[in-house]
PDB file of C-alpha atoms in Angstrom:
ATOM      1  CA  UNK A  81       0.000   0.002   0.007  1.00  0.00           C
ATOM      2  CA  UNK A  82       2.952   2.352   0.726  1.00  0.00           C
ATOM      3  CA  UNK A  83       4.054   1.796  -2.940  1.00  0.00           C
ATOM      4  CA  UNK A  84       0.720   3.202  -4.159  1.00  0.00           C
ATOM      5  CA  UNK A  85       1.092   6.333  -2.047  1.00  0.00           C
ATOM      6  CA  UNK A  86       4.705   6.757  -3.240  1.00  0.00           C
ATOM      7  CA  UNK A  87       3.488   6.587  -6.836  1.00  0.00           C
ATOM      8  CA  UNK A  88       0.691   9.066  -6.270  1.00  0.00           C
ATOM      9  CA  UNK A  89       3.082  11.397  -4.425  1.00  0.00           C
ATOM     10  CA  UNK A  90       5.467  11.237  -7.401  1.00  0.00           C
ATOM     11  CA  UNK A  91       2.567  12.259  -9.735  1.00  0.00           C
ATOM     12  CA  UNK A  92       1.749  15.205  -7.482  1.00  0.00           C
ATOM     13  CA  UNK A  93       5.407  16.346  -7.463  1.00  0.00           C
ATOM     14  CA  UNK A  94       5.645  16.119 -11.228  1.00  0.00           C
ATOM     15  CA  UNK A  95       2.417  18.189 -11.655  1.00  0.00           C
ATOM     16  CA  UNK A  96       3.776  20.877  -9.263  1.00  0.00           C
ATOM     17  CA  UNK A  97       7.223  20.997 -10.897  1.00  0.00           C
ATOM     18  CA  UNK A  98       5.636  21.200 -14.343  1.00  0.00           C
ATOM     19  CA  UNK A  99       3.436  24.121 -13.261  1.00  0.00           C
ATOM     20  CA  UNK A 100       6.344  25.954 -11.661  1.00  0.00           C
ATOM     21  CA  UNK A 101       8.504  25.447 -14.781  1.00  0.00           C
ATOM     22  CA  UNK A 102       5.777  26.730 -17.062  1.00  0.00           C
ATOM     23  CA  UNK A 103       5.242  29.795 -14.865  1.00  0.00           C
ATOM     24  CA  UNK A 104       9.004  30.566 -14.795  1.00  0.00           C
ATOM     25  CA  UNK A 105       9.262  30.003 -18.526  1.00  0.00           C
ATOM     26  CA  UNK A 106       6.403  32.363 -19.197  1.00  0.00           C
ATOM     27  CA  UNK A 107       7.832  35.058 -16.944  1.00  0.00           C
ATOM     28  CA  UNK A 108      11.310  35.008 -18.470  1.00  0.00           C
ATOM     29  CA  UNK A 109       9.940  34.595 -21.990  1.00  0.00           C
ATOM     30  CA  UNK A 110       7.536  37.516 -21.453  1.00  0.00           C
ATOM     31  CA  UNK A 111      10.372  39.829 -20.363  1.00  0.00           C
ATOM     32  CA  UNK A 112      12.481  38.940 -23.408  1.00  0.00           C
ATOM     33  CA  UNK A 113       9.632  39.292 -25.883  1.00  0.00           C
ATOM     34  CA  UNK A 114       8.470  42.489 -24.276  1.00  0.00           C
ATOM     35  CA  UNK A 115      11.900  44.054 -24.590  1.00  0.00           C
ATOM     36  CA  UNK A 116      12.183  43.127 -28.227  1.00  0.00           C
ATOM     37  CA  UNK A 117       8.644  44.253 -29.059  1.00  0.00           C
ATOM     38  CA  UNK A 118       9.396  47.620 -27.419  1.00  0.00           C
ATOM     39  CA  UNK A 119      12.504  47.878 -29.571  1.00  0.00           C
ATOM     40  CA  UNK A 120      10.324  47.340 -32.706  1.00  0.00           C
ATOM     41  CA  UNK A 121       7.870  50.039 -31.596  1.00  0.00           C
ATOM     42  CA  UNK A 122      10.634  52.432 -30.730  1.00  0.00           C
ATOM     43  CA  UNK A 123      12.217  51.934 -34.139  1.00  0.00           C
ATOM     44  CA  UNK A 124       8.886  52.632 -35.901  1.00  0.00           C
ATOM     45  CA  UNK A 125       8.390  55.689 -33.692  1.00  0.00           C
ATOM     46  CA  UNK A 126      11.765  57.057 -34.878  1.00  0.00           C
ATOM     47  CA  UNK A 127      10.658  56.556 -38.474  1.00  0.00           C
ATOM     48  CA  UNK A 128       7.506  58.642 -37.731  1.00  0.00           C
ATOM     49  CA  UNK A 129       9.669  61.442 -36.271  1.00  0.00           C
ATOM     50  CA  UNK A 130      11.929  61.469 -39.348  1.00  0.00           C
ATOM     51  CA  UNK A 131       8.892  61.411 -41.640  1.00  0.00           C
ATOM     52  CA  UNK A 132       7.415  64.458 -39.915  1.00  0.00           C
ATOM     53  CA  UNK A 133      10.778  66.199 -40.282  1.00  0.00           C
ATOM     54  CA  UNK A 134      10.715  65.429 -44.034  1.00  0.00           C
ATOM     55  CA  UNK A 135       7.193  66.927 -44.309  1.00  0.00           C
ATOM     56  CA  UNK A 136       8.340  70.073 -42.475  1.00  0.00           C
ATOM     57  CA  UNK A 137      11.395  70.555 -44.721  1.00  0.00           C
ATOM     58  CA  UNK A 138       9.374  69.944 -47.886  1.00  0.00           C
ATOM     59  CA  UNK A 139       6.799  72.521 -46.836  1.00  0.00           C
ATOM     60  CA  UNK A 140       9.633  74.983 -46.100  1.00  0.00           C
ATOM     61  CA  UNK A 141      10.936  74.411 -49.581  1.00  0.00           C
ATOM     62  CA  UNK A 142       7.496  75.067 -51.042  1.00  0.00           C
ATOM     63  CA  UNK A 143       7.413  78.390 -49.100  1.00  0.00           C
ATOM     64  CA  UNK A 144      10.905  79.236 -50.414  1.00  0.00           C
ATOM     65  CA  UNK A 145       9.834  79.033 -54.066  1.00  0.00           C
ATOM     66  CA  UNK A 146       6.715  81.133 -53.712  1.00  0.00           C
ATOM     67  CA  UNK A 147       6.557  83.901 -56.261  1.00  0.00           C
ATOM     68  CA  UNK A 148       7.945  81.799 -59.073  1.00  0.00           C
ATOM     69  CA  UNK A 149       5.870  80.489 -61.953  1.00  0.00           C
ATOM     70  CA  UNK A 150       3.955  77.255 -61.448  1.00  0.00           C
ATOM     71  CA  UNK A 151       4.042  77.618 -57.614  1.00  0.00           C
ATOM     72  CA  UNK A 152       0.268  77.146 -57.586  1.00  0.00           C
ATOM     73  CA  UNK A 153       0.966  73.513 -58.309  1.00  0.00           C
ATOM     74  CA  UNK A 154       2.796  72.967 -55.045  1.00  0.00           C
ATOM     75  CA  UNK A 155       0.517  72.024 -52.185  1.00  0.00           C
ATOM     76  CA  UNK A 156       1.748  71.767 -48.602  1.00  0.00           C
ATOM     77  CA  UNK A 157       2.134  68.231 -47.342  1.00  0.00           C
ATOM     78  CA  UNK A 158       0.200  66.968 -44.302  1.00  0.00           C
ATOM     79  CA  UNK A 159       0.788  63.996 -42.079  1.00  0.00           C
ATOM     80  CA  UNK A 160      -1.612  62.294 -39.724  1.00  0.00           C
ATOM     81  CA  UNK A 161      -0.921  62.326 -35.988  1.00  0.00           C
ATOM     82  CA  UNK A 162      -1.532  58.588 -36.031  1.00  0.00           C
ATOM     83  CA  UNK A 163       1.488  57.658 -38.173  1.00  0.00           C
ATOM     84  CA  UNK A 164       1.214  54.471 -40.243  1.00  0.00           C
ATOM     85  CA  UNK A 165       3.156  52.739 -43.002  1.00  0.00           C
ATOM     86  CA  UNK A 166       0.591  54.014 -45.505  1.00  0.00           C
ATOM     87  CA  UNK A 167       1.172  57.579 -44.262  1.00  0.00           C
ATOM     88  CA  UNK A 168       4.938  57.256 -44.594  1.00  0.00           C
ATOM     89  CA  UNK A 169       4.672  55.698 -48.100  1.00  0.00           C
ATOM     90  CA  UNK A 170       2.333  58.512 -49.218  1.00  0.00           C
ATOM     91  CA  UNK A 171       4.671  61.164 -47.746  1.00  0.00           C
ATOM     92  CA  UNK A 172       7.603  59.614 -49.627  1.00  0.00           C
ATOM     93  CA  UNK A 173       5.759  59.742 -52.977  1.00  0.00           C
ATOM     94  CA  UNK A 174       4.394  63.311 -52.431  1.00  0.00           C
ATOM     95  CA  UNK A 175       7.748  64.628 -51.239  1.00  0.00           C
ATOM     96  CA  UNK A 176       9.629  63.090 -54.098  1.00  0.00           C
ATOM     97  CA  UNK A 177       7.202  64.618 -56.565  1.00  0.00           C
ATOM     98  CA  UNK A 178       7.375  68.020 -54.948  1.00  0.00           C
ATOM     99  CA  UNK A 179      11.152  68.025 -54.787  1.00  0.00           C
ATOM    100  CA  UNK A 180      11.507  66.866 -58.368  1.00  0.00           C
ATOM    101  CA  UNK A 181       9.043  69.580 -59.599  1.00  0.00           C
ATOM    102  CA  UNK A 182      10.793  72.304 -57.581  1.00  0.00           C
ATOM    103  CA  UNK A 183      14.203  71.086 -58.776  1.00  0.00           C
ATOM    104  CA  UNK A 184      12.859  71.357 -62.364  1.00  0.00           C
ATOM    105  CA  UNK A 185      11.623  74.865 -61.542  1.00  0.00           C
ATOM    106  CA  UNK A 186      15.095  75.837 -60.221  1.00  0.00           C
ATOM    107  CA  UNK A 187      16.664  74.775 -63.492  1.00  0.00           C
ATOM    108  CA  UNK A 188      14.658  77.554 -65.225  1.00  0.00           C
ATOM    109  CA  UNK A 189      15.401  80.184 -62.625  1.00  0.00           C
ATOM    110  CA  UNK A 190      19.168  80.551 -61.979  1.00  0.00           C
ATOM    111  CA  UNK A 191      18.661  82.897 -59.057  1.00  0.00           C
ATOM    112  CA  UNK A 192      16.495  80.307 -57.300  1.00  0.00           C
ATOM    113  CA  UNK A 193      19.008  77.584 -58.040  1.00  0.00           C
ATOM    114  CA  UNK A 194      21.813  79.706 -56.550  1.00  0.00           C
ATOM    115  CA  UNK A 195      19.786  80.673 -53.472  1.00  0.00           C
ATOM    116  CA  UNK A 196      21.406  79.629 -50.255  1.00  0.00           C
ATOM    117  CA  UNK A 197      18.034  78.882 -48.617  1.00  0.00           C
ATOM    118  CA  UNK A 198      17.044  76.672 -51.566  1.00  0.00           C
ATOM    119  CA  UNK A 199      20.273  74.739 -51.492  1.00  0.00           C
ATOM    120  CA  UNK A 200      20.266  74.349 -47.722  1.00  0.00           C
ATOM    121  CA  UNK A 201      16.749  73.012 -47.747  1.00  0.00           C
ATOM    122  CA  UNK A 202      17.452  70.626 -50.679  1.00  0.00           C
ATOM    123  CA  UNK A 203      20.495  69.260 -48.879  1.00  0.00           C
ATOM    124  CA  UNK A 204      18.501  68.840 -45.643  1.00  0.00           C
ATOM    125  CA  UNK A 205      15.711  66.944 -47.520  1.00  0.00           C
ATOM    126  CA  UNK A 206      18.208  64.594 -49.154  1.00  0.00           C
ATOM    127  CA  UNK A 207      19.838  63.942 -45.756  1.00  0.00           C
ATOM    128  CA  UNK A 208      16.433  63.235 -44.187  1.00  0.00           C
ATOM    129  CA  UNK A 209      15.615  60.787 -47.010  1.00  0.00           C
ATOM    130  CA  UNK A 210      18.847  58.956 -46.389  1.00  0.00           C
ATOM    131  CA  UNK A 211      18.211  59.012 -42.625  1.00  0.00           C
ATOM    132  CA  UNK A 212      14.722  57.604 -43.249  1.00  0.00           C
ATOM    133  CA  UNK A 213      16.144  54.757 -45.196  1.00  0.00           C
ATOM    134  CA  UNK A 214      18.598  53.941 -42.349  1.00  0.00           C
ATOM    135  CA  UNK A 215      15.680  54.130 -39.838  1.00  0.00           C
ATOM    136  CA  UNK A 216      13.788  51.642 -42.030  1.00  0.00           C
ATOM    137  CA  UNK A 217      16.714  49.222 -41.992  1.00  0.00           C
ATOM    138  CA  UNK A 218      17.048  49.487 -38.259  1.00  0.00           C
ATOM    139  CA  UNK A 219      13.295  48.873 -37.869  1.00  0.00           C
ATOM    140  CA  UNK A 220      13.424  45.785 -40.053  1.00  0.00           C
ATOM    141  CA  UNK A 221      16.388  44.517 -38.144  1.00  0.00           C
ATOM    142  CA  UNK A 222      14.509  44.981 -34.813  1.00  0.00           C
ATOM    143  CA  UNK A 223      11.531  43.215 -36.345  1.00  0.00           C
ATOM    144  CA  UNK A 224      13.676  40.357 -37.543  1.00  0.00           C
ATOM    145  CA  UNK A 225      15.194  39.867 -34.014  1.00  0.00           C
ATOM    146  CA  UNK A 226      11.744  40.049 -32.436  1.00  0.00           C
ATOM    147  CA  UNK A 227      10.165  37.607 -34.955  1.00  0.00           C
ATOM    148  CA  UNK A 228      13.067  35.201 -34.662  1.00  0.00           C
ATOM    149  CA  UNK A 229      12.791  35.070 -30.886  1.00  0.00           C
ATOM    150  CA  UNK A 230       8.940  34.857 -31.058  1.00  0.00           C
ATOM    151  CA  UNK A 231       9.026  31.816 -33.346  1.00  0.00           C
ATOM    152  CA  UNK A 232      11.825  29.981 -31.513  1.00  0.00           C
ATOM    153  CA  UNK A 233      11.293  27.261 -28.915  1.00  0.00           C
ATOM    154  CA  UNK A 234      10.002  27.598 -26.245  1.00  0.00           C
ATOM    155  CA  UNK A 235       8.500  31.095 -27.012  1.00  0.00           C
ATOM    156  CA  UNK A 236       6.519  29.851 -29.980  1.00  0.00           C
ATOM    157  CA  UNK A 237       4.235  27.842 -27.601  1.00  0.00           C
ATOM    158  CA  UNK A 238       2.961  30.815 -25.607  1.00  0.00           C
ATOM    159  CA  UNK A 239       3.930  34.054 -27.560  1.00  0.00           C
ATOM    160  CA  UNK A 240       0.493  34.369 -29.216  1.00  0.00           C
ATOM    161  CA  UNK A 241      -1.307  33.599 -25.956  1.00  0.00           C
ATOM    162  CA  UNK A 242       0.624  36.518 -24.377  1.00  0.00           C
ATOM    163  CA  UNK A 243      -0.429  38.892 -27.190  1.00  0.00           C
ATOM    164  CA  UNK A 244       2.871  38.975 -29.134  1.00  0.00           C
ATOM    165  CA  UNK A 245       1.885  39.154 -32.813  1.00  0.00           C
ATOM    166  CA  UNK A 246       4.154  38.917 -35.767  1.00  0.00           C
ATOM    167  CA  UNK A 247       5.946  42.149 -36.669  1.00  0.00           C
ATOM    168  CA  UNK A 248       5.781  43.053 -40.382  1.00  0.00           C
ATOM    169  CA  UNK A 249       8.755  44.345 -42.339  1.00  0.00           C
ATOM    170  CA  UNK A 250       8.556  47.904 -43.704  1.00  0.00           C
ATOM    171  CA  UNK A 251       9.005  48.826 -47.342  1.00  0.00           C
ATOM    172  CA  UNK A 252       8.787  52.574 -47.925  1.00  0.00           C
ATOM    173  CA  UNK A 253       8.380  52.232 -51.718  1.00  0.00           C
ATOM    174  CA  UNK A 254       5.949  49.351 -51.686  1.00  0.00           C
ATOM    175  CA  UNK A 255       2.575  50.035 -53.402  1.00  0.00           C
ATOM    176  CA  UNK A 256       0.883  47.209 -51.470  1.00  0.00           C
ATOM    177  CA  UNK A 257      -0.794  48.201 -48.177  1.00  0.00           C
ATOM    178  CA  UNK A 258       1.137  47.201 -45.104  1.00  0.00           C
ATOM    179  CA  UNK A 259      -0.544  46.459 -41.769  1.00  0.00           C
ATOM    180  CA  UNK A 260       1.495  48.300 -39.182  1.00  0.00           C
ATOM    181  CA  UNK A 261      -1.466  48.763 -36.880  1.00  0.00           C
ATOM    182  CA  UNK A 262      -0.389  45.642 -34.959  1.00  0.00           C
ATOM    183  CA  UNK A 263       2.387  47.760 -33.442  1.00  0.00           C
ATOM    184  CA  UNK A 264      -0.243  49.586 -31.370  1.00  0.00           C
ATOM    185  CA  UNK A 265      -1.629  46.305 -30.047  1.00  0.00           C
ATOM    186  CA  UNK A 266       1.566  44.310 -29.816  1.00  0.00           C
ATOM    187  CA  UNK A 267       1.388  43.671 -26.098  1.00  0.00           C
ATOM    188  CA  UNK A 268       0.400  46.968 -24.433  1.00  0.00           C
ATOM    189  CA  UNK A 269      -1.247  45.292 -21.427  1.00  0.00           C
ATOM    190  CA  UNK A 270       1.608  45.755 -18.969  1.00  0.00           C
ATOM    191  CA  UNK A 271       1.724  42.048 -18.100  1.00  0.00           C
ATOM    192  CA  UNK A 272      -2.034  41.545 -17.747  1.00  0.00           C
ATOM    193  CA  UNK A 273      -1.912  38.611 -20.112  1.00  0.00           C
ATOM    194  CA  UNK A 274       0.873  37.025 -18.045  1.00  0.00           C
ATOM    195  CA  UNK A 275      -1.232  37.357 -14.921  1.00  0.00           C
ATOM    196  CA  UNK A 276      -4.132  35.765 -16.695  1.00  0.00           C
ATOM    197  CA  UNK A 277      -1.931  32.950 -18.025  1.00  0.00           C
ATOM    198  CA  UNK A 278      -0.382  32.340 -14.565  1.00  0.00           C
ATOM    199  CA  UNK A 279      -3.881  32.365 -13.096  1.00  0.00           C
ATOM    200  CA  UNK A 280      -4.932  29.783 -15.616  1.00  0.00           C
ATOM    201  CA  UNK A 281      -1.813  27.676 -14.835  1.00  0.00           C
ATOM    202  CA  UNK A 282      -2.599  27.897 -11.115  1.00  0.00           C
ATOM    203  CA  UNK A 283      -6.217  26.942 -11.706  1.00  0.00           C
ATOM    204  CA  UNK A 284      -5.213  23.993 -13.841  1.00  0.00           C
ATOM    205  CA  UNK A 285      -2.565  22.935 -11.349  1.00  0.00           C
ATOM    206  CA  UNK A 286      -5.117  23.085  -8.544  1.00  0.00           C
ATOM    207  CA  UNK A 287      -7.507  20.969 -10.670  1.00  0.00           C
ATOM    208  CA  UNK A 288      -4.739  18.456 -11.314  1.00  0.00           C
ATOM    209  CA  UNK A 289      -3.855  18.324  -7.613  1.00  0.00           C
ATOM    210  CA  UNK A 290      -7.516  17.934  -6.644  1.00  0.00           C
ATOM    211  CA  UNK A 291      -7.920  15.118  -9.099  1.00  0.00           C
ATOM    212  CA  UNK A 292      -4.748  13.324  -7.988  1.00  0.00           C
ATOM    213  CA  UNK A 293      -5.737  13.863  -4.373  1.00  0.00           C
ATOM    214  CA  UNK A 294      -9.173  12.366  -4.962  1.00  0.00           C
ATOM    215  CA  UNK A 295      -7.556   9.421  -6.699  1.00  0.00           C
ATOM    216  CA  UNK A 296      -5.130   9.005  -3.872  1.00  0.00           C
ATOM    217  CA  UNK A 297      -7.961   8.941  -1.302  1.00  0.00           C
ATOM    218  CA  UNK A 298      -9.891   6.476  -3.492  1.00  0.00           C
ATOM    219  CA  UNK A 299      -6.914   4.133  -3.974  1.00  0.00           C
ATOM    220  CA  UNK A 300      -6.074   4.469  -0.322  1.00  0.00           C
ATOM    221  CA  UNK A 301      -9.551   3.406   0.728  1.00  0.00           C
ATOM    222  CA  UNK A 302      -9.402   0.496  -1.648  1.00  0.00           C
ATOM    223  CA  UNK A 303      -5.982  -0.552  -0.349  1.00  0.00           C
ATOM    224  CA  UNK A 304      -7.137  -0.187   3.286  1.00  0.00           C
ATOM    225  CA  UNK A 305     -10.210  -2.234   2.678  1.00  0.00           C
ATOM    226  CA  UNK A 306      -8.136  -4.952   0.987  1.00  0.00           C
ATOM    227  CA  UNK A 307      -5.670  -4.938   3.918  1.00  0.00           C
ATOM    228  CA  UNK A 308      -8.444  -5.148   6.473  1.00  0.00           C
ATOM    229  CA  UNK A 309     -10.104  -7.994   4.608  1.00  0.00           C
ATOM    230  CA  UNK A 310      -6.796  -9.863   4.398  1.00  0.00           C
ATOM    231  CA  UNK A 311      -6.213  -9.299   8.113  1.00  0.00           C
ATOM    232  CA  UNK A 312      -9.616 -10.646   8.973  1.00  0.00           C
ATOM    233  CA  UNK A 313      -8.989 -13.658   6.778  1.00  0.00           C
ATOM    234  CA  UNK A 314      -5.662 -14.240   8.454  1.00  0.00           C
ATOM    235  CA  UNK A 315      -7.198 -13.952  11.873  1.00  0.00           C
ATOM    236  CA  UNK A 316      -9.815 -16.575  11.020  1.00  0.00           C
ATOM    237  CA  UNK A 317      -7.317 -18.825   9.274  1.00  0.00           C
ATOM    238  CA  UNK A 318      -5.402 -21.400  11.329  1.00  0.00           C
ATOM    239  CA  UNK A 319      -1.658 -21.966  11.016  1.00  0.00           C
ATOM    240  CA  UNK A 320       0.876 -24.699  11.835  1.00  0.00           C
ATOM    241  CA  UNK A 321       4.300 -23.611  13.030  1.00  0.00           C
ATOM    242  CA  UNK A 322       7.674 -25.156  13.806  1.00  0.00           C
ATOM    243  CA  UNK A 323       8.919 -24.976  17.382  1.00  0.00           C
ATOM    244  CA  UNK A 324      12.522 -24.481  18.338  1.00  0.00           C
ATOM    245  CA  UNK A 325      13.216 -28.112  17.650  1.00  0.00           C
ATOM    246  CA  UNK A 326      11.669 -27.748  14.159  1.00  0.00           C
ATOM    247  CA  UNK A 327       8.721 -29.910  15.148  1.00  0.00           C
ATOM    248  CA  UNK A 328       5.366 -29.038  13.654  1.00  0.00           C
ATOM    249  CA  UNK A 329       2.838 -27.568  16.125  1.00  0.00           C
ATOM    250  CA  UNK A 330      -0.800 -26.445  15.793  1.00  0.00           C
ATOM    251  CA  UNK A 331      -2.929 -25.645  14.057  1.00  0.00           C
ATOM    252  CA  UNK A 332      -3.563 -22.405  15.941  1.00  0.00           C
ATOM    253  CA  UNK A 333      -5.122 -19.061  15.014  1.00  0.00           C
ATOM    254  CA  UNK A 334      -3.111 -15.946  14.151  1.00  0.00           C
ATOM    255  CA  UNK A 335      -4.171 -14.427  17.440  1.00  0.00           C
ATOM    256  CA  UNK A 336      -2.682 -17.439  19.147  1.00  0.00           C
ATOM    257  CA  UNK A 337       0.580 -17.063  17.204  1.00  0.00           C
ATOM    258  CA  UNK A 338       0.735 -13.399  18.233  1.00  0.00           C
ATOM    259  CA  UNK A 339       0.235 -14.437  21.884  1.00  0.00           C
ATOM    260  CA  UNK A 340       3.072 -16.975  21.533  1.00  0.00           C
ATOM    261  CA  UNK A 341       5.226 -14.223  20.092  1.00  0.00           C
ATOM    262  CA  UNK A 342       4.450 -11.971  23.064  1.00  0.00           C
ATOM    263  CA  UNK A 343       5.488 -14.809  25.343  1.00  0.00           C
ATOM    264  CA  UNK A 344       8.782 -15.260  23.450  1.00  0.00           C
ATOM    265  CA  UNK A 345       7.919 -18.797  22.289  1.00  0.00           C
ATOM    266  CA  UNK A 346       8.013 -17.841  18.627  1.00  0.00           C
ATOM    267  CA  UNK A 347       9.614 -15.024  16.646  1.00  0.00           C
ATOM    268  CA  UNK A 348       8.958 -13.312  13.355  1.00  0.00           C
ATOM    269  CA  UNK A 349      11.389 -15.799  11.772  1.00  0.00           C
ATOM    270  CA  UNK A 350       9.402 -18.791  12.985  1.00  0.00           C
ATOM    271  CA  UNK A 351       8.168 -20.748   9.923  1.00  0.00           C
ATOM    272  CA  UNK A 352       4.381 -20.956   9.691  1.00  0.00           C
ATOM    273  CA  UNK A 353       2.058 -22.450   7.126  1.00  0.00           C
ATOM    274  CA  UNK A 354      -1.684 -21.974   6.652  1.00  0.00           C
ATOM    275  CA  UNK A 355      -3.748 -25.051   7.264  1.00  0.00           C
ATOM    276  CA  UNK A 356      -3.903 -26.914   4.000  1.00  0.00           C
ATOM    277  CA  UNK A 357      -0.927 -24.966   2.590  1.00  0.00           C
ATOM    278  CA  UNK A 358       2.303 -26.455   1.207  1.00  0.00           C
ATOM    279  CA  UNK A 359       4.835 -23.678   1.796  1.00  0.00           C
ATOM    280  CA  UNK A 360       6.409 -22.571   5.033  1.00  0.00           C
ATOM    281  CA  UNK A 361       6.956 -18.796   5.488  1.00  0.00           C
ATOM    282  CA  UNK A 362       8.342 -16.597   8.279  1.00  0.00           C
ATOM    283  CA  UNK A 363       5.681 -15.398  10.732  1.00  0.00           C
ATOM    284  CA  UNK A 364       6.731 -11.862   9.978  1.00  0.00           C
ATOM    285  CA  UNK A 365       5.434 -12.072   6.444  1.00  0.00           C
ATOM    286  CA  UNK A 366       2.066 -13.201   7.698  1.00  0.00           C
ATOM    287  CA  UNK A 367       1.799 -10.379  10.266  1.00  0.00           C
ATOM    288  CA  UNK A 368       3.044  -7.705   7.770  1.00  0.00           C
ATOM    289  CA  UNK A 369       2.157  -8.997   4.311  1.00  0.00           C
ATOM    290  CA  UNK A 370       3.146  -5.753   2.561  1.00  0.00           C
ATOM    291  CA  UNK A 371       1.152  -3.901  -0.134  1.00  0.00           C
ATOM    292  CA  UNK A 372      -1.721  -5.602  -1.788  1.00  0.00           C
ATOM    293  CA  UNK A 373      -1.081  -6.550  -5.384  1.00  0.00           C
TER     294      UNK A 373
END
């Protein structure tokens, strides 16, 4: 019977250890993924800042060419407060168109082309465009690091459950729409999902422990009943035993054998055999038969 309890105890320990390991794994995995996801969002935020700078410089260039022919064609650029990949791509197209048109205008007006303000703004716009491309590369590198970690073992098993979605790569000159809205929802819950997950793990662990505990009680009752039944059978059964001279004695009941043991006339090593049996066994194995099979 002790073997059954040892086995059930082992199952309980395994369930507890598994729950603890899952909780620790989720905590460490959450911290890593959260740091990488924040890097992705920070990189995209930097792109937004650079894009707004590009809009500002392009609009300053439009102001600088006022008074020249065809300036009515130049419309100030606008950018939404809620920056998106579509906004940035649109800004790129509009800015390139405006700068190309103004550059063509400057070719017809030497005084404009030689203007310090014009040349300063054109150089600043080119620098911003190059900076924007570098920002895009840094964003895609951050997205690659995040996506690699997210899809690696063991993070792949719980990343989605914790709210970590796949990060898209940014192409500034791509005509196809890009869904960057996921950056706004890519785990902004400050660990609430982890709390929910750990709560679920705790609930499941408690359920497992209750189930195992109920099984243990059930098996314990069965084993106890079997042991009591066997003891009753042994008490009713009569035994022969060998005295110190190895002469058969009896038959006597188990209670009588126990009385003889108390009197020092037999020991746990004294060979006994049930009435009608064929094999002698030590008295100790009859008194303590061990777990029921």
